[in-house]
Amino acid sequence: MAASSAAGRVLTLCRQLQNVCRISSTSHFVNVTKGQNPVYRGMSPLVSLSWCSSLGQCRALHTTTSRRGLEEFFDHPNNWGETNVKSGAPWSAKQLRAKSSEDLHKLWYVLLKEKNMLLTIEQEAKRQRVQMPSPERIRKIERSMFRLETVVSERETALRLLQTGQTKGRPGAWRRNTFGYVYWYRFKEYAIPWYMNRRYKRKKFYTPKFVQPYIRLRIEKYIREKARKENLKKKAQAKLKERFPDMKVSSS
Amino acid sequence: IYPLYQLGNPQLRIFRPNWFLTLVRPGKEQPPDTVQFRIPMEMTKYDVKNYLEKIYNVPVGDIRTRIQYGSNKKRNHLNQRVKQPDYKVAYVQLAQGQTFTFPNIFPEKDRAPAEGSLEEMQEKFMEDEKQRQKLDPRRGGVTEWFGL
């Protein structure tokens, strides 16, 4: 069942295997850099095909070149016209952390294709003025993809910290803008140095002196709001205390 | 946000692309090999071509894109204009003489509810309610307004 766990939880068993067979044959050509391990490339389609034939539950791999790709934008033909399509739980971050980077990479594309399929169904349902079957699948996929992204970025930051000592991939700096706010300015790559960049020079990374009164007004407003909130809380507590003298005061 | 390209730089590769394509039924009649997609605004023709070829293994010939302006005319209950989002449409022509027709994804299915299930009870209840609303069939379609 390693194959089915590697594929999306959302798919049924047959579709999982079918997709794994397809994806393991296509994912090799996706973003393969020169340093890829050739042993793995030869292994995976064979392994998946043997799983396919051994279980005997999935359909035979058809090898026609007609619209096989575009059929993946639609659900299994058995599910057309249903009002409810069953789907499993979304991937949690804990489960994703247990997977290898290869598996996560493949899973991303499985989720991507699934989401494309769901979006096409949603749009077609709007067109035909019919309810989409089980719209919660889209939300599940979105959450799974978000968690996958966080897990992958965690691993990347860990690697980067070990190799270079930097936490962030993109360099930046704390800068002050014209309104007096200090924010994290992220650097952008340019072909020319900053002193030759006219648009960059027009951007002011300091606060002019005439802005100071407005900053003061802003601070006063903020303090006033805070004081008002505190006051409101105290008054509410006092009122409750008056009505219920034996009440325990909650410490915020 | 992408690294700058200058002559001799390595090819930019995007791992785990965050772009989703939506296949739509064409509003106007299209040639048989044309597929219509809604794509995010940031994608280009080359992006769509590589996306379909690498991820879906679909041979792509010609691609044409356009940006559809989402209307800003409708107003809500506060008389504020509500903007419908803009989107990019791509017309993809398949290579190698393949054709594609948009299938009917919502065919009418005769659904007999399973015995003893909640759906069956609900349907029975709805039918009874409708029967109660109907007038006496002996009146021959005449409404209750007419006395007798």
XYZ file of C-alpha atoms in Angstrom:
400
model
C 0.000 0.000 0.000
C 2.977 2.255 -0.261
C 1.784 3.229 -3.727
C -1.640 4.250 -2.508
C -0.247 6.231 0.367
C 2.142 8.003 -1.913
C -0.765 9.012 -4.138
C -3.477 11.387 -2.904
C -5.743 10.258 -0.106
C -8.651 11.774 -1.902
C -8.656 9.250 -4.769
C -10.153 5.776 -4.683
C -7.950 2.725 -4.810
C -8.210 2.071 -8.531
C -7.731 5.690 -9.447
C -4.811 5.934 -7.089
C -2.985 3.118 -8.766
C -3.918 4.383 -12.190
C -2.670 7.830 -11.364
C 0.505 6.549 -9.782
C 1.213 4.554 -12.917
C 0.604 7.622 -15.035
C 2.410 10.045 -12.809
C 5.434 7.892 -12.260
C 5.819 7.738 -16.007
C 5.276 11.451 -16.524
C 6.908 12.880 -13.435
C 10.286 11.777 -14.639
C 10.082 14.292 -17.425
C 8.856 16.998 -15.122
C 11.675 19.211 -13.888
C 14.324 16.558 -14.174
C 17.729 18.160 -13.787
C 20.912 16.615 -15.044
C 21.963 15.324 -11.663
C 19.057 12.834 -11.349
C 19.756 9.309 -10.337
C 19.354 7.143 -13.459
C 18.740 4.018 -11.380
C 15.542 5.460 -9.965
C 14.337 6.441 -13.393
C 14.498 2.885 -14.612
C 13.004 1.372 -11.485
C 9.817 3.211 -10.782
C 7.631 2.480 -13.834
C 8.465 -1.231 -13.591
C 7.587 -1.340 -9.921
C 4.327 0.464 -10.451
C 3.356 -1.786 -13.366
C 3.987 -4.896 -11.274
C 1.790 -3.472 -8.501
C -0.875 -2.794 -11.097
C -0.933 -6.282 -12.509
C -0.544 -8.064 -9.177
C -3.555 -6.448 -7.521
C -5.760 -6.967 -10.562
C -8.326 -4.482 -9.281
C -7.310 -1.558 -11.429
C -8.047 -1.221 -15.091
C -5.423 -2.246 -17.575
C -3.091 0.536 -18.654
C -4.345 1.739 -21.998
C -1.715 3.153 -24.267
C -3.745 5.163 -26.766
C -2.453 8.660 -27.355
C -5.918 10.149 -27.806
C -6.977 12.701 -25.182
C -5.616 10.597 -22.331
C -4.151 13.764 -20.891
C -7.279 15.854 -21.228
C -9.443 13.117 -19.675
C -7.636 13.869 -16.419
C -9.459 17.176 -16.276
C -12.638 15.251 -15.587
C -13.734 12.817 -12.968
C -14.084 9.074 -13.516
C -17.046 8.530 -15.884
C -18.830 6.501 -13.178
C -19.009 9.628 -11.033
C -20.600 11.829 -13.683
C -24.088 12.845 -12.588
C -23.705 11.827 -8.939
C -24.696 14.266 -6.216
C -22.201 13.043 -3.642
C -18.717 11.801 -4.346
C -16.901 10.249 -1.390
C -13.464 11.560 -0.555
C -11.033 11.038 2.296
C -9.500 13.419 4.804
C -6.913 16.021 3.774
C -3.225 15.339 4.382
C -2.034 16.612 7.747
C 1.386 18.205 8.282
C 2.392 15.321 10.556
C 1.706 12.761 7.842
C 3.510 14.834 5.238
C 6.619 15.212 7.376
C 6.986 11.439 7.355
C 7.240 11.359 3.544
C 10.403 11.672 1.489
C 10.996 14.674 -0.780
C 10.418 12.544 -3.877
C 7.045 11.443 -2.556
C 6.109 15.004 -1.653
C 7.063 16.172 -5.134
C 4.845 13.522 -6.734
C 2.047 14.239 -4.287
C 2.117 17.896 -5.199
C 1.376 17.045 -8.814
C -1.325 14.565 -7.844
C -2.994 17.270 -5.769
C -2.519 19.797 -8.564
C -4.240 17.587 -11.120
C -7.028 16.797 -8.682
C -7.574 20.492 -8.048
C -7.656 21.243 -11.762
C -10.250 18.533 -12.186
C -12.383 19.922 -9.366
C -12.154 23.451 -10.736
C -13.320 22.295 -14.167
C -16.251 20.463 -12.570
C -17.112 23.557 -10.529
C -17.092 25.811 -13.564
C -19.150 23.363 -15.614
C -21.668 23.045 -12.758
C -22.041 26.831 -12.710
C -22.512 26.773 -16.485
C -25.190 24.067 -16.399
C -26.777 25.601 -13.274
C -26.420 22.374 -11.347
C -24.944 21.819 -7.901
C -21.363 20.643 -7.867
C -20.964 17.212 -6.211
C -19.036 17.507 -2.892
C -17.441 20.975 -3.141
C -15.543 20.406 0.121
C -12.950 18.436 -1.865
C -11.461 21.688 -3.159
C -10.950 23.011 0.365
C -9.370 19.739 1.449
C -6.939 19.878 -1.441
C -6.084 23.515 -0.748
C -5.272 22.702 2.850
C -3.207 19.695 1.879
C -1.203 21.764 -0.598
C -0.635 24.522 1.941
C 0.650 22.013 4.477
C 2.860 20.387 1.868
C 4.317 23.802 1.065
C 5.042 24.489 4.739
C 6.727 21.116 5.201
C 8.903 21.612 2.120
C 9.858 25.141 3.182
C 10.737 23.842 6.667
C 13.107 21.324 5.118
C 14.590 23.974 2.846
C 15.248 26.415 5.703
C 16.855 23.638 7.736
C 19.154 22.782 4.815
C 19.941 26.419 4.182
C 20.762 27.012 7.844
C 23.115 24.076 7.861
C 24.817 25.000 4.604
C 24.978 28.787 4.733
C 23.720 29.963 8.106
C 20.928 32.101 6.560
C 17.293 31.612 7.620
C 15.689 33.394 4.702
C 16.229 32.429 1.078
C 15.652 35.916 -0.278
C 17.889 38.661 1.187
C 16.278 41.701 2.758
C 16.690 44.429 5.346
C 14.699 46.381 7.922
C 13.967 49.795 6.421
C 11.872 52.809 7.340
C 9.416 54.167 4.799
C 8.184 57.751 4.344
C 5.251 57.197 6.703
C 7.458 56.298 9.646
C 6.838 52.541 9.545
C 9.747 50.134 9.853
C 9.204 47.091 7.637
C 11.130 44.157 6.160
C 12.148 45.266 2.662
C 12.919 42.295 0.433
C 15.641 42.813 -2.164
C 14.935 42.468 -5.842
C 17.393 41.440 -8.512
C 18.398 44.197 -10.937
C 20.740 44.283 -13.926
C 22.186 47.675 -12.897
C 23.488 48.959 -9.522
C 21.151 51.004 -7.311
C 22.817 54.358 -7.957
C 21.968 54.016 -11.680
C 18.338 53.023 -11.010
C 16.211 56.174 -11.285
C 12.966 54.660 -10.022
C 14.707 53.159 -7.012
C 16.313 56.512 -6.135
C 12.907 58.203 -6.097
C 11.807 55.772 -3.366
C 12.527 57.285 0.053
C 13.723 54.948 2.773
C 13.749 57.653 5.455
C 11.030 59.715 7.159
C 11.160 63.466 6.375
C 10.922 65.865 9.328
C 7.484 67.253 8.376
C 5.942 63.781 8.841
C 6.751 63.797 12.599
C 3.518 65.581 13.739
C 1.412 63.018 11.866
C 3.312 60.149 13.444
C 2.638 61.706 16.839
C -1.068 61.967 16.052
C -1.053 58.315 15.014
C 0.607 57.300 18.292
C -1.945 59.344 20.264
C -4.824 57.680 18.419
C -3.383 54.235 19.102
C -2.925 55.003 22.817
C -6.444 56.388 23.055
C -7.886 53.230 21.464
C -5.918 51.003 23.800
C -7.025 53.000 26.856
C -10.632 52.831 25.687
C -10.469 49.054 25.328
C -8.937 48.642 28.813
C -11.550 50.919 30.295
C -14.358 49.017 28.676
C -13.040 45.743 30.023
C -12.687 47.144 33.551
C -16.202 48.599 33.484
C -17.664 45.325 32.274
C -15.884 43.430 35.053
C -17.070 45.975 37.666
C -20.661 45.651 36.470
C -20.519 41.852 36.612
C -18.937 42.026 40.065
C -21.770 44.259 41.251
C -24.378 41.855 39.934
C -22.579 38.625 40.940
C -20.431 39.444 44.021
C -19.162 35.868 44.380
C -17.818 35.712 40.811
C -14.167 34.787 40.279
C -12.358 37.604 38.461
C -10.697 36.318 35.257
C -7.088 37.493 34.937
C -6.402 38.460 31.299
C 10.079 37.525 -7.850
C 11.774 35.381 -10.471
C 15.558 35.577 -10.826
C 16.758 37.938 -13.521
C 17.607 36.360 -16.852
C 20.730 37.423 -18.693
C 22.363 35.700 -21.633
C 24.002 32.473 -20.466
C 21.896 32.025 -17.321
C 20.489 28.548 -16.694
C 16.914 27.813 -17.708
C 14.459 28.850 -15.005
C 12.707 25.800 -13.564
C 9.701 26.027 -11.299
C 9.172 23.183 -8.872
C 5.674 22.628 -7.499
C 3.898 25.210 -9.697
C 1.056 26.974 -7.950
C -1.021 27.505 -11.099
C -4.329 25.826 -11.788
C -5.979 25.499 -15.177
C -9.746 25.223 -15.566
C -11.120 23.565 -18.691
C -14.276 25.395 -19.756
C -16.944 24.720 -22.308
C -16.517 27.215 -25.175
C -19.207 29.850 -25.355
C -18.830 30.252 -29.109
C -18.353 27.411 -31.573
C -14.663 26.421 -31.725
C -12.766 24.217 -34.204
C -12.707 20.541 -33.140
C -9.079 20.542 -32.031
C -9.377 23.645 -29.820
C -9.594 23.362 -26.042
C -10.504 26.397 -23.953
C -8.874 27.014 -20.575
C -9.100 29.653 -17.888
C -5.617 30.310 -16.620
C -4.174 32.619 -13.956
C -3.147 36.051 -15.136
C 0.533 35.440 -14.471
C 0.817 32.551 -16.938
C 2.097 33.034 -20.464
C 1.631 30.964 -23.622
C 4.950 29.198 -23.081
C 3.990 28.443 -19.488
C 0.723 26.850 -20.594
C 2.496 24.861 -23.312
C 5.087 23.467 -20.916
C 2.448 22.841 -18.238
C 0.260 20.766 -20.518
C 3.130 18.926 -22.143
C 5.011 18.044 -18.984
C 2.229 17.464 -16.448
C -0.598 16.184 -18.641
C 1.440 14.750 -21.529
C -0.805 16.516 -24.019
C 0.833 17.493 -27.334
C 0.177 21.167 -27.868
C 0.254 23.006 -31.165
C -0.832 26.611 -31.217
C -1.878 28.655 -28.168
C -3.657 31.971 -28.161
C -4.479 33.906 -24.999
C -6.638 36.845 -24.130
C -7.654 38.614 -20.948
C -11.322 38.711 -20.108
C -12.390 41.828 -18.244
C -14.671 41.011 -15.299
C -17.540 43.465 -15.066
C -17.551 46.253 -12.482
C -21.112 47.303 -13.248
C -23.223 45.326 -10.771
C -24.029 46.954 -7.464
C -24.666 45.420 -4.077
C -27.285 46.385 -1.471
C -25.110 49.376 -0.429
C -25.008 50.630 -4.019
C -21.260 49.927 -4.179
C -19.903 48.545 -7.397
C -18.959 44.869 -7.143
C -16.072 43.759 -9.324
C -16.155 40.335 -10.961
C -12.545 39.081 -11.134
C -10.623 39.322 -14.413
C -9.258 36.129 -15.873
C -7.088 35.010 -18.759
C -8.490 32.621 -21.376
C -6.252 30.334 -23.424
C -7.322 28.634 -26.636
C -5.090 25.596 -27.057
C -4.945 23.749 -30.364
C -3.844 20.151 -30.022
C -1.085 18.807 -32.233
C -1.046 15.504 -34.147
C -4.591 15.953 -35.411
C -6.310 15.132 -32.110
C -9.816 16.353 -31.438
C -11.605 17.158 -28.237
C -15.281 17.611 -27.474
C -16.401 18.879 -24.122
C -18.286 15.967 -22.488
C -21.573 16.153 -20.639
C -20.519 15.807 -17.030
C -23.990 15.978 -15.512
C -26.126 13.391 -17.296
C -29.566 12.621 -15.900
C -29.288 9.588 -13.685
C -32.361 7.742 -12.419
C -31.666 7.471 -8.759
C -33.821 4.958 -6.824
C -33.144 5.635 -3.121
C -32.008 2.658 -1.091
C -34.562 0.983 1.161
C -34.765 2.213 4.727
C -32.415 5.128 4.064
C -32.869 8.770 4.972
C -33.258 9.866 1.313
C -36.196 7.513 0.784
C -38.023 8.834 3.854
C -37.371 12.424 2.799
C -38.672 11.809 -0.726
C -41.808 10.095 0.621
C -42.451 12.994 2.965
C -42.048 15.544 0.149
C -44.448 13.601 -2.068
C -47.075 13.446 0.703
C -46.746 17.184 1.289
C -47.287 17.898 -2.402
C -50.359 15.679 -2.461
C -51.836 17.542 0.499
C -51.289 20.890 -1.215
C -53.219 19.759 -4.311
C -56.942 20.489 -4.478
C -59.719 17.923 -4.623
C -59.391 16.192 -8.038
C -63.181 15.986 -8.277
C -63.332 19.780 -8.691
C -61.703 19.419 -12.103
C -58.985 22.094 -11.776
C -61.376 24.812 -10.504
C -59.805 26.861 -7.710
C -61.148 27.191 -4.138
C -62.028 30.877 -4.786
C -65.270 29.818 -6.465
C -67.822 28.896 -3.813
C -69.053 25.359 -4.012
